[in-house]
Short mmCIF file of C-alpha atoms in Angstrom, two decimals:
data_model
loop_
_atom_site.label_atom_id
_atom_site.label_comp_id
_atom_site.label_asym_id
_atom_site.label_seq_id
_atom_site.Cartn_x
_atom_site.Cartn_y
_atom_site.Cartn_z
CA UNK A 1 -9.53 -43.02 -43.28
CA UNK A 2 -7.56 -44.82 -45.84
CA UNK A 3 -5.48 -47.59 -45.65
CA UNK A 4 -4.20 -50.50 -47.95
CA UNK A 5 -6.60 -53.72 -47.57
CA UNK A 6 -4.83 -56.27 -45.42
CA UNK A 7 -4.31 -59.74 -46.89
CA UNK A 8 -6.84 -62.53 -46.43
CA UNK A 9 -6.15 -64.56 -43.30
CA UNK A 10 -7.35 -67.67 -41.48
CA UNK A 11 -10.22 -67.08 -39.08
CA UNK A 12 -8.76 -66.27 -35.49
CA UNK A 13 -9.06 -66.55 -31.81
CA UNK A 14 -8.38 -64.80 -28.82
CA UNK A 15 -9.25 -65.63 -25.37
CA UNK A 16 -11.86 -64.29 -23.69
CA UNK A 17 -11.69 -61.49 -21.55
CA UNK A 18 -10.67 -62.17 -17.69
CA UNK A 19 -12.12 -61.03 -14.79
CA UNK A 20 -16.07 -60.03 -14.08
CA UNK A 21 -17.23 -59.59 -18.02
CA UNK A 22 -18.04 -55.74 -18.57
CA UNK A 23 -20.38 -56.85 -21.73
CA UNK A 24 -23.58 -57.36 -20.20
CA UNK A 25 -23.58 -54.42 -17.43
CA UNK A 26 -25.74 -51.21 -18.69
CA UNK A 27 -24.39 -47.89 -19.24
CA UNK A 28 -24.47 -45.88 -15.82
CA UNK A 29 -26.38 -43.02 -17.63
CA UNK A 30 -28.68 -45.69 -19.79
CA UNK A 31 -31.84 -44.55 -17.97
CA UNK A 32 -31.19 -40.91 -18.78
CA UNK A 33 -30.16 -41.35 -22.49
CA UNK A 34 -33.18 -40.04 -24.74
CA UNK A 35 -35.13 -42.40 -26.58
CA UNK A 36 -33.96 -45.48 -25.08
CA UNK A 37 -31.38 -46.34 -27.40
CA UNK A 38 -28.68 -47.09 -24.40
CA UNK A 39 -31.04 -49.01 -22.52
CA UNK A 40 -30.26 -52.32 -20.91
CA UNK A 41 -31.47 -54.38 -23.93
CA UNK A 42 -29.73 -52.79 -26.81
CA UNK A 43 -26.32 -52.95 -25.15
CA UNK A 44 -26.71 -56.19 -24.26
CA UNK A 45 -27.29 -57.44 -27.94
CA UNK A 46 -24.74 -55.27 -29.61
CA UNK A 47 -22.02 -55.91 -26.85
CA UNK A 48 -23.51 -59.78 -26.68
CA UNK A 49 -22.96 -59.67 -30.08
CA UNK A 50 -19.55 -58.63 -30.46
CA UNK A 51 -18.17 -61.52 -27.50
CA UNK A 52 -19.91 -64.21 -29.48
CA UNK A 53 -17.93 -63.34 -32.48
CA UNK A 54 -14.69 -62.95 -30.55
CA UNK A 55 -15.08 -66.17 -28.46
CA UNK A 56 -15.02 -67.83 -32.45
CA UNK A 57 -11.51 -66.81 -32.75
CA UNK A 58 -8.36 -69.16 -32.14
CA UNK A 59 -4.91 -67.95 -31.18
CA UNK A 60 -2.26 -66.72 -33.68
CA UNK A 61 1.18 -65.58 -32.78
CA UNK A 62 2.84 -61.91 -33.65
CA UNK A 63 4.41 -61.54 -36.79
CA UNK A 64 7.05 -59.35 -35.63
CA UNK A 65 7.30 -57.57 -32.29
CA UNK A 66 7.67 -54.33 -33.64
CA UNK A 67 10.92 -53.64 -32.39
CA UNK A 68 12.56 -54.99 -35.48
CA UNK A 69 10.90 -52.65 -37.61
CA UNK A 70 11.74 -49.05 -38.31
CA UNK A 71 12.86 -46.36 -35.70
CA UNK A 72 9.49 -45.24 -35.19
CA UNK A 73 7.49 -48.53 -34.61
CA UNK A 74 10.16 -49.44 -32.11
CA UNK A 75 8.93 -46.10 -30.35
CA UNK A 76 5.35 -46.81 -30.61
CA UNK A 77 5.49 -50.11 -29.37
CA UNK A 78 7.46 -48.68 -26.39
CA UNK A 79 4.63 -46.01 -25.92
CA UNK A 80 2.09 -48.53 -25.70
CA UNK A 81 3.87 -51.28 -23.97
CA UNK A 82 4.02 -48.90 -21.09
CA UNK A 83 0.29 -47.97 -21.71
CA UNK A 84 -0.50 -51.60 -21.38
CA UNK A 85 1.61 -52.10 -18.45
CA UNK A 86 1.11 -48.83 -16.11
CA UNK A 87 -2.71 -48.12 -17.05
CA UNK A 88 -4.61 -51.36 -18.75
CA UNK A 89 -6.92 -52.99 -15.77
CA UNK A 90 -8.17 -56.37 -17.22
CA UNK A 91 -10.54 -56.74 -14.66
CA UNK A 92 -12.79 -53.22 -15.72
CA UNK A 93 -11.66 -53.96 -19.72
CA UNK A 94 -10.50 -50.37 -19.59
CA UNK A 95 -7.72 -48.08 -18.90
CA UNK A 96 -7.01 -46.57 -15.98
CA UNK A 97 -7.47 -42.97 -14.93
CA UNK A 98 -9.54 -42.08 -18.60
CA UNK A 99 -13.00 -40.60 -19.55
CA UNK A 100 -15.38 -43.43 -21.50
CA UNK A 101 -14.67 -42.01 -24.91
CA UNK A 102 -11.30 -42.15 -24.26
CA UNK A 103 -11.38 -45.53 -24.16
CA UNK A 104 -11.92 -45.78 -28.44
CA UNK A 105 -9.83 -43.38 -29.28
CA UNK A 106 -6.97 -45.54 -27.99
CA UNK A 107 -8.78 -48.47 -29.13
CA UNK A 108 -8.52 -47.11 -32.56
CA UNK A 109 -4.67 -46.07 -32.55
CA UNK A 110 -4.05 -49.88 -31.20
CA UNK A 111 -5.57 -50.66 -34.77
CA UNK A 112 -3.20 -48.14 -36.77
CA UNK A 113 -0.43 -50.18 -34.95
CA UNK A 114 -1.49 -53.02 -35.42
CA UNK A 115 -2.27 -52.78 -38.79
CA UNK A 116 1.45 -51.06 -39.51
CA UNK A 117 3.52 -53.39 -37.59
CA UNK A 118 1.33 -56.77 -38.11
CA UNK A 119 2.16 -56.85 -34.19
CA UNK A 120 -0.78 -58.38 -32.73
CA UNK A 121 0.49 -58.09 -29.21
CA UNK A 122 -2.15 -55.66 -28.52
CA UNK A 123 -5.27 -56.98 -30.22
CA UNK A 124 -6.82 -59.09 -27.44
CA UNK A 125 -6.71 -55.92 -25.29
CA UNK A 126 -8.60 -53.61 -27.68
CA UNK A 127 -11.16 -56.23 -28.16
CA UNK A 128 -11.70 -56.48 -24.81
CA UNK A 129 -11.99 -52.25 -24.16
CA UNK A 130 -14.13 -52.36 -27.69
CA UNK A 131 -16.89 -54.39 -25.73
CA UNK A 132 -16.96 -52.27 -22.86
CA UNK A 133 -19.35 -49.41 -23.15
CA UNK A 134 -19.86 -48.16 -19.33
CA UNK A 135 -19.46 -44.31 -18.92
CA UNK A 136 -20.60 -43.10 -22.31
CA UNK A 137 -22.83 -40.45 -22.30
CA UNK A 138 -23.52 -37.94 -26.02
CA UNK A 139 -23.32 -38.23 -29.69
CA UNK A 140 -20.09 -37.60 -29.80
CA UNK A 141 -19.30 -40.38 -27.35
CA UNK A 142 -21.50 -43.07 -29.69
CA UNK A 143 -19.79 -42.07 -32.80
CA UNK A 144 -16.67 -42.63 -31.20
CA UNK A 145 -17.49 -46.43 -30.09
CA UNK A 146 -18.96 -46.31 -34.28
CA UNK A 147 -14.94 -45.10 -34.97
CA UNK A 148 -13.41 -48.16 -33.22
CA UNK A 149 -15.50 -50.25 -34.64
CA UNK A 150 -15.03 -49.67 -38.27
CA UNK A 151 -10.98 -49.95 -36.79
CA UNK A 152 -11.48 -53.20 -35.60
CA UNK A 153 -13.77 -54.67 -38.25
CA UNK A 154 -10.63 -53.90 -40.71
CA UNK A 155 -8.35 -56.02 -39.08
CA UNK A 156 -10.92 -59.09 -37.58
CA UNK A 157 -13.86 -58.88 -40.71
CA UNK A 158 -16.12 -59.55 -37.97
CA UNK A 159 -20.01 -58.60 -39.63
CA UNK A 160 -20.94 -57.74 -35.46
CA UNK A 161 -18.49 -54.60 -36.01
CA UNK A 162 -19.90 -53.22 -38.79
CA UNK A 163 -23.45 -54.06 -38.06
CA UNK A 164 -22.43 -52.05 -34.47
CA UNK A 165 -21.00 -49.26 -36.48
CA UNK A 166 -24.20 -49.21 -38.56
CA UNK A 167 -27.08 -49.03 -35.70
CA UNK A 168 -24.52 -46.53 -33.83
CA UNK A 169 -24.84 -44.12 -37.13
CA UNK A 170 -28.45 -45.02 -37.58
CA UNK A 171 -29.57 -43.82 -34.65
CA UNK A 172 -27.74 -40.47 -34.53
CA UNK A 173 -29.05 -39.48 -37.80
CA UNK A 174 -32.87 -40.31 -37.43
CA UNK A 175 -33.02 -39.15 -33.60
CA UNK A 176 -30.35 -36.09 -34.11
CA UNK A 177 -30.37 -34.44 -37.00
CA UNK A 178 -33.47 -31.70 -36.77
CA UNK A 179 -33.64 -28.37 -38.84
CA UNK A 180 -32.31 -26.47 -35.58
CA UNK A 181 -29.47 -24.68 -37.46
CA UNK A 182 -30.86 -25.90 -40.94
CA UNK A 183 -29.40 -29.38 -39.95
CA UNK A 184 -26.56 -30.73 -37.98
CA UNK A 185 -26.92 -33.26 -35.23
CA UNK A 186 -27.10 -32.62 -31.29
CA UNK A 187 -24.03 -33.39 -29.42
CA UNK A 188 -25.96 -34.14 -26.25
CA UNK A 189 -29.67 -36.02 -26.12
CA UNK A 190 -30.93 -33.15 -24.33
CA UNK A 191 -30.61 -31.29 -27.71
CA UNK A 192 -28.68 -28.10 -25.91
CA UNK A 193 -25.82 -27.92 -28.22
CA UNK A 194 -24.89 -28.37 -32.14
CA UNK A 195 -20.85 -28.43 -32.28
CA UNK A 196 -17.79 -29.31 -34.45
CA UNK A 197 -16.96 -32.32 -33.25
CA UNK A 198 -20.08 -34.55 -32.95
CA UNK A 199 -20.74 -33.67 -36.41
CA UNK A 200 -17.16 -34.17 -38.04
CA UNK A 201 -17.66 -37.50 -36.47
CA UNK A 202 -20.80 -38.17 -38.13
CA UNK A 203 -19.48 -36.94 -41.45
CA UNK A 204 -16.20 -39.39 -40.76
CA UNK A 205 -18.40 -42.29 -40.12
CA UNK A 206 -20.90 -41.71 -42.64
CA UNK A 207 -17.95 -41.84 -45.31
CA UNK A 208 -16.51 -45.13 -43.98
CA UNK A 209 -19.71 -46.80 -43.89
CA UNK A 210 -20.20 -46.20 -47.64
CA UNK A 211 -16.83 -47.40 -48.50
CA UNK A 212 -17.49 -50.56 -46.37
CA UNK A 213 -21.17 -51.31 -47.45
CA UNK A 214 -21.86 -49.36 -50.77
CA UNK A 215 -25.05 -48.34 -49.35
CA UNK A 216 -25.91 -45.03 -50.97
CA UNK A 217 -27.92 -44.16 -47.88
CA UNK A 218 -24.23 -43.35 -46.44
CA UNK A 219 -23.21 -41.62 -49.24
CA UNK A 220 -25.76 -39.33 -49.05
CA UNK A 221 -26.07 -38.53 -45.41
CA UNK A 222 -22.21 -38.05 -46.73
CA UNK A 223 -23.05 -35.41 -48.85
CA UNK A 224 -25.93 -33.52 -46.92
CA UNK A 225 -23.55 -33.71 -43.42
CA UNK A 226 -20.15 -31.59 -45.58
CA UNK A 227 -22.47 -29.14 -47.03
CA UNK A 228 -24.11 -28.58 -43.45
CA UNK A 229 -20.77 -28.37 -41.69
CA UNK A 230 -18.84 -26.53 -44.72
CA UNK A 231 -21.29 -23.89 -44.60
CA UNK A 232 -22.39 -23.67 -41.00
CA UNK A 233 -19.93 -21.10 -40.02
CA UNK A 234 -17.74 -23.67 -37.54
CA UNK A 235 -15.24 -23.81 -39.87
CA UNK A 236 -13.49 -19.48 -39.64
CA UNK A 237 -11.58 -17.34 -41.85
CA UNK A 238 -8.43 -18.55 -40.38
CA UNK A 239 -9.20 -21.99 -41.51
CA UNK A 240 -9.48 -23.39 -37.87
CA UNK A 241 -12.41 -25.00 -36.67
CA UNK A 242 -14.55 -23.57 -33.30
CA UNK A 243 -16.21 -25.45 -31.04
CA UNK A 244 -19.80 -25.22 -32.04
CA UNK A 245 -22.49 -22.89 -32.36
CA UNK A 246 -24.29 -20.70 -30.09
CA UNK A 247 -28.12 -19.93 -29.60
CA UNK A 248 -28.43 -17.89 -32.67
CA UNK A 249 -26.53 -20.80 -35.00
CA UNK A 250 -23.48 -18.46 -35.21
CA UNK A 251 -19.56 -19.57 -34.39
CA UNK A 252 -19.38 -19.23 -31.04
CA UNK A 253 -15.89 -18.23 -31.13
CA UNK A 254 -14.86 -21.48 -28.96
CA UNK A 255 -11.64 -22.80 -28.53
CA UNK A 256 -10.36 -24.43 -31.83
CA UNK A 257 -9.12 -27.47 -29.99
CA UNK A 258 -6.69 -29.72 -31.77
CA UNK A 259 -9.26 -32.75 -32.01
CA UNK A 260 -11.37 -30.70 -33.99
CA UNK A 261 -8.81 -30.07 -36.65
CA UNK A 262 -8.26 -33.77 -36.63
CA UNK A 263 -11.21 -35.54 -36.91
CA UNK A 264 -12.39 -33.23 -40.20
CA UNK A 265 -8.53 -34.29 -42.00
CA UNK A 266 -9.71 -37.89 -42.07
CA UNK A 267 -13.53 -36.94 -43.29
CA UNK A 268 -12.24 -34.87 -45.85
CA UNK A 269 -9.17 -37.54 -47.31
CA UNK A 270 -12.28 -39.45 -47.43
CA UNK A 271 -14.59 -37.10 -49.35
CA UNK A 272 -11.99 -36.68 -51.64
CA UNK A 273 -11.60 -40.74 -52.28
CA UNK A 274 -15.37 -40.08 -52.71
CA UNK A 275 -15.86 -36.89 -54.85
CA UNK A 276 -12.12 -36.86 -56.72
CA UNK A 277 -12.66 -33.38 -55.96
CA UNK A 278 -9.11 -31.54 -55.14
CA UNK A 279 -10.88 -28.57 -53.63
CA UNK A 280 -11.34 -31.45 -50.42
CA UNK A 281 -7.75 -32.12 -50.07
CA UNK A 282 -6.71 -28.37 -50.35
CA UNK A 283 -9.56 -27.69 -47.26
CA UNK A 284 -7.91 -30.75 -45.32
CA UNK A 285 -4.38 -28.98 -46.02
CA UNK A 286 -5.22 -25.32 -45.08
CA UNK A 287 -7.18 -26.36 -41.55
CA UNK A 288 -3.89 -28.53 -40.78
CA UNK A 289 -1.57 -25.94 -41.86
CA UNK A 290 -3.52 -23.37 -40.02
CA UNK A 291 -3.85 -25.84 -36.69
CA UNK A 292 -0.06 -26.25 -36.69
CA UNK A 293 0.59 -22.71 -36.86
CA UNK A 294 -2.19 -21.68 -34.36
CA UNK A 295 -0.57 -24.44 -31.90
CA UNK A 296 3.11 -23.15 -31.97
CA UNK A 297 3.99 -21.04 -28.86
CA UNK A 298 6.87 -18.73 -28.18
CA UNK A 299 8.78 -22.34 -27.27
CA UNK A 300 8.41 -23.47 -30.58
CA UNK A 301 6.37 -26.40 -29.47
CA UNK A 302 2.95 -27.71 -29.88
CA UNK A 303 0.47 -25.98 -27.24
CA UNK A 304 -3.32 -26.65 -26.55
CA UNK A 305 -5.92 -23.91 -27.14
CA UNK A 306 -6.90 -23.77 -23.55
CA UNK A 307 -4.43 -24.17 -21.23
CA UNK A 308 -3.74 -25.66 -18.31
CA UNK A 309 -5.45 -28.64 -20.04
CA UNK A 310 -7.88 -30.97 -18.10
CA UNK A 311 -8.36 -34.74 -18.50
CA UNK A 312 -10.39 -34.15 -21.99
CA UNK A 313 -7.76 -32.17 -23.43
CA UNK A 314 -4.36 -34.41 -22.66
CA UNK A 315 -5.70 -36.86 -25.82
CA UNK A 316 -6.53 -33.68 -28.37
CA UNK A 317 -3.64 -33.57 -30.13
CA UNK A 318 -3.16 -37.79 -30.06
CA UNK A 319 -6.60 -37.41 -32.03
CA UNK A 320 -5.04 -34.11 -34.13
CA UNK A 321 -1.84 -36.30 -35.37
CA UNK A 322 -3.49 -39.51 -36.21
CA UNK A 323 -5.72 -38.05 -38.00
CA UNK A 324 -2.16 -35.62 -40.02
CA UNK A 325 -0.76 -38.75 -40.25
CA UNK A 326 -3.46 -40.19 -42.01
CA UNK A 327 -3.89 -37.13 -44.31
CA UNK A 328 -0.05 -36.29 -45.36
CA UNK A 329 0.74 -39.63 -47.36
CA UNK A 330 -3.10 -38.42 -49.15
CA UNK A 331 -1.12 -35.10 -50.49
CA UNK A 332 0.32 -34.56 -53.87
CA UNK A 333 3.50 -34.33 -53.68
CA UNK A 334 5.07 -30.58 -52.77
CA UNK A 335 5.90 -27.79 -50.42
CA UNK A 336 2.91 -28.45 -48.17
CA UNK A 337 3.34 -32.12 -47.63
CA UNK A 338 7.01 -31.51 -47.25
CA UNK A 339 6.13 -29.09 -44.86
CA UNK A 340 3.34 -31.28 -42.66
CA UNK A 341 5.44 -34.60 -42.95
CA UNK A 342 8.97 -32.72 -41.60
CA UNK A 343 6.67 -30.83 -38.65
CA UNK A 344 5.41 -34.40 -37.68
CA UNK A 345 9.10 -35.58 -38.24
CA UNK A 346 10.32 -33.04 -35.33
CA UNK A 347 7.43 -33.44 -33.08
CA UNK A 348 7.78 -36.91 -33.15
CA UNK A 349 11.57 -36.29 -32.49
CA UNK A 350 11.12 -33.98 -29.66
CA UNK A 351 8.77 -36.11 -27.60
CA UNK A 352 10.92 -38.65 -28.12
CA UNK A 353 13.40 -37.11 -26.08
CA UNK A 354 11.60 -35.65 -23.36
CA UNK A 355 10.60 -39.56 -22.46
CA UNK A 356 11.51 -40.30 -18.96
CA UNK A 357 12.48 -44.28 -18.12
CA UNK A 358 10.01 -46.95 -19.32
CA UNK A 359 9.39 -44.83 -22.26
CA UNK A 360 6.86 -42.56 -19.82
CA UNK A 361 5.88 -39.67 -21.82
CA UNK A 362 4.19 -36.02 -20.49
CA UNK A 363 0.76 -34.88 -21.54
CA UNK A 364 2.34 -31.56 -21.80
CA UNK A 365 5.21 -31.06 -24.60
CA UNK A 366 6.20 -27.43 -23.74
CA UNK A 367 10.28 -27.37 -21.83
CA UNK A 368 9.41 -26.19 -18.45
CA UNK A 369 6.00 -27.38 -17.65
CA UNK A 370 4.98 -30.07 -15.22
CA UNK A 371 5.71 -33.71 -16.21
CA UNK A 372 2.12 -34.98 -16.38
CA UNK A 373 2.00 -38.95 -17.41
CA UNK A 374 -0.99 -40.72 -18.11
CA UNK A 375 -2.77 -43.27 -20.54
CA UNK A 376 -3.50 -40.23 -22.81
CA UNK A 377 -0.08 -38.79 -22.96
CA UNK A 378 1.08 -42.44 -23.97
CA UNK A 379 -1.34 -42.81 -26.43
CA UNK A 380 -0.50 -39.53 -27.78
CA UNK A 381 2.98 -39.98 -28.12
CA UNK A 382 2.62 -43.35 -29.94
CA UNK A 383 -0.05 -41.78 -32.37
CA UNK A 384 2.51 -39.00 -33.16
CA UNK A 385 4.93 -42.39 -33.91
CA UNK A 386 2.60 -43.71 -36.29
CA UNK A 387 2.37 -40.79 -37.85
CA UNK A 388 5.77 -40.91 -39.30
CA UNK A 389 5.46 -44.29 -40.14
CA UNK A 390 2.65 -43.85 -42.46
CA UNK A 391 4.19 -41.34 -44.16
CA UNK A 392 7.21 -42.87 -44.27
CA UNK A 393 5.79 -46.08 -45.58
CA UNK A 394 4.21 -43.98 -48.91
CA UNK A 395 0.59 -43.48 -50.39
CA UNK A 396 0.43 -46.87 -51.94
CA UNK A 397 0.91 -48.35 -48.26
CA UNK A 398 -1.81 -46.43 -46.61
CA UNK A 399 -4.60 -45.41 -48.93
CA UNK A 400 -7.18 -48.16 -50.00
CA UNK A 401 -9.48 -48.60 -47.45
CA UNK A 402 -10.88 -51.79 -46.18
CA UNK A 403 -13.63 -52.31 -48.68
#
């Protein structure tokens, strides 16, 4: 993902976290993980690590409380003032009613917001989630933790993050990727199933790890994970991407869930940083095009590609916008920027006025469905915010990644 550097400030502190300390307690599935890489020792250290460097921190005041700054920060801090106050349990470090990997994705939008608004109002709490890694059980779920931390790193400069992100990436790679499917990592450590998202995330994180070490040992996993994916058959003539791949390394004509269009936007914005290649960009613009248009029901609203959707599903399209919002201030100027930037304009609109007091929003967006509230409809809702912002804000604004 790109974003412009943030100014050089003072170290900082935060208090620790209250209540019984989540850092030191294993994984619930640790003794089932393959290879021992989740055992009791390993996530001790790394999580050990990460406290030691946050109990170094001092206290610093917000700069503004967001609710002074444009329309749609006001609306994002809403979003996740609620999150914070109807689903954030300090005593578990985690929200309430989530799955594990949940738990970073939100982790990570707190980071856009923060690093938008320069409202730290939520910092202390995503440190706090960031060190808790109960419940997490796949690839996917690791590179997700790897995600957050490369999110947080860019707004604390703490080494611990990156040096998390890097062991997280490091172990994926050597214990993952096999010539099953002539490459590709495993999405589970039982080695069952190569899909779309474990290894967009692996592409994503192999791309920020060589823009914030310069190790060509990134770059190149870089290089060989896009020309795995790009020509694995995931991505379909429609320009959506599946699921993953079936016994015979074909599409398996899965569901081409929102989150999967998302996560590949940022990887490729990246690639193209990378490459300078424009053919990257014009992927990243036909698979969001293609998304948006494959999402749009007879309502004219933004649907799910299984429906009714389950716990999973309710953050999909949190991940899918984040990652547009990222993408559109990337775009040359022309018809389909103008035409990505005004859809996330009136989506952002929309759910904006379908809140319900306490700026509650629906995990559903469709007129006539159930109300269904939750930490991931929140966090959606205030990722679709942030969306605006950044393209609102301009390319100069959001573009140069923490180096």
């Amino acid at each position: 993902m790109l974003f412009r550097p943030l100014p050089t400030a003072p170290p900082r502190t935060y208090a620790p976290c209250r209540g019984t300390s989540p850092l030191h307690a294993p994984s619930s599935h640790a003794s089932v993980h393959a290879g021992g890489h989740r055992g009791r020792v390993g996530r001790a250290v790394a999580a050990g690590a990460i406290l030691a460097a946050m109990l170094l921190m001092s206290p610093v005041a917000r700069a503004r409380d967001g609710e002074s700054g444009n329309g749609e920060l006001h609306r994002a801090r809403q979003a996740l003032g609620e999150l914070s106050t109807s689903y954030w349990d300090a005593a578990r470090a985690d929200w309430r009613n989530i799955h594990a990997w949940q738990r970073f994705v939100i982790i990570s939008t707190l980071s856009d917001y923060e690093h938008l608004s320069n409202d730290q109002g939520f910092h202390a709490t995503a440190m706090q989630a960031l060190a808790n890694r109960r419940g997490l059980d796949g690839n996917d779920d690791d590179l997700w933790v790897a995600q957050a931390d490369l999110d947080m790193a860019r707004l604390t400069h703490m080494p611990a993050l990156l040096s998390d992100a890097r062991r997280i990436f490091d172990m994926v790679a050597h214990q993952y990727w096999d010539a099953h499917c002539r490459g590709g990592v495993w999405w589970d450590h039982a080695r069952t199933y190569k899909n779309a998202i474990t290894n967009e995330l692996f592409l994503a994180t192999a791309l920020r790890l060589y823009q914030q070490t310069h190790d060509t040992t990134y770059r190149d996993w870089a290089s060989k994970s896009w020309a795995w994916l790009r020509d694995s058959g995931l991505i379909n003539a429609a320009g959506l991407v599946n699921d993953g791949l079936d016994a015979h390394c074909a599409n398996n004509g899965g569901p081409a869930y929102s989150y999967n269009q998302g996560v590949i936007l940022d990887a490729l914005a990246d690639l193209s940083a990378l490459r300078h290649d424009p053919q990257d960009m014009a992927m990243a613009a036909r698979i969001a095009t293609a998304a948006i248009a494959a999402s749009r029901g007879p309502d004219d609203t933004f649907h799910e590609a299984r429906e009714p959707m389950d716990m999973d599903a309710w953050i999909f399209r949190g991940i899918f916008v984040r990652a547009l919002g990222h993408l559109v201030p990337a775009l040359p100027d022309g018809p389909q920027r103008t035409t990505l930037a005004t859809w996330l304009m009136e989506e952002g609109n929309h759910v904006w006025a379908t809140r319900r007091p306490s700026a509650r929003f629906s995990a559903t967006w469709a007129p006539g469905t159930p109300f269904v509230p939750g930490a991931q409809a929140q966090l959606t809702a205030a990722a679709l915010f942030l969306a605006t912002v950044q393209d609102r804000n301009g390319t100069d604004d959001t573009k140069a990644h923490t180096q």
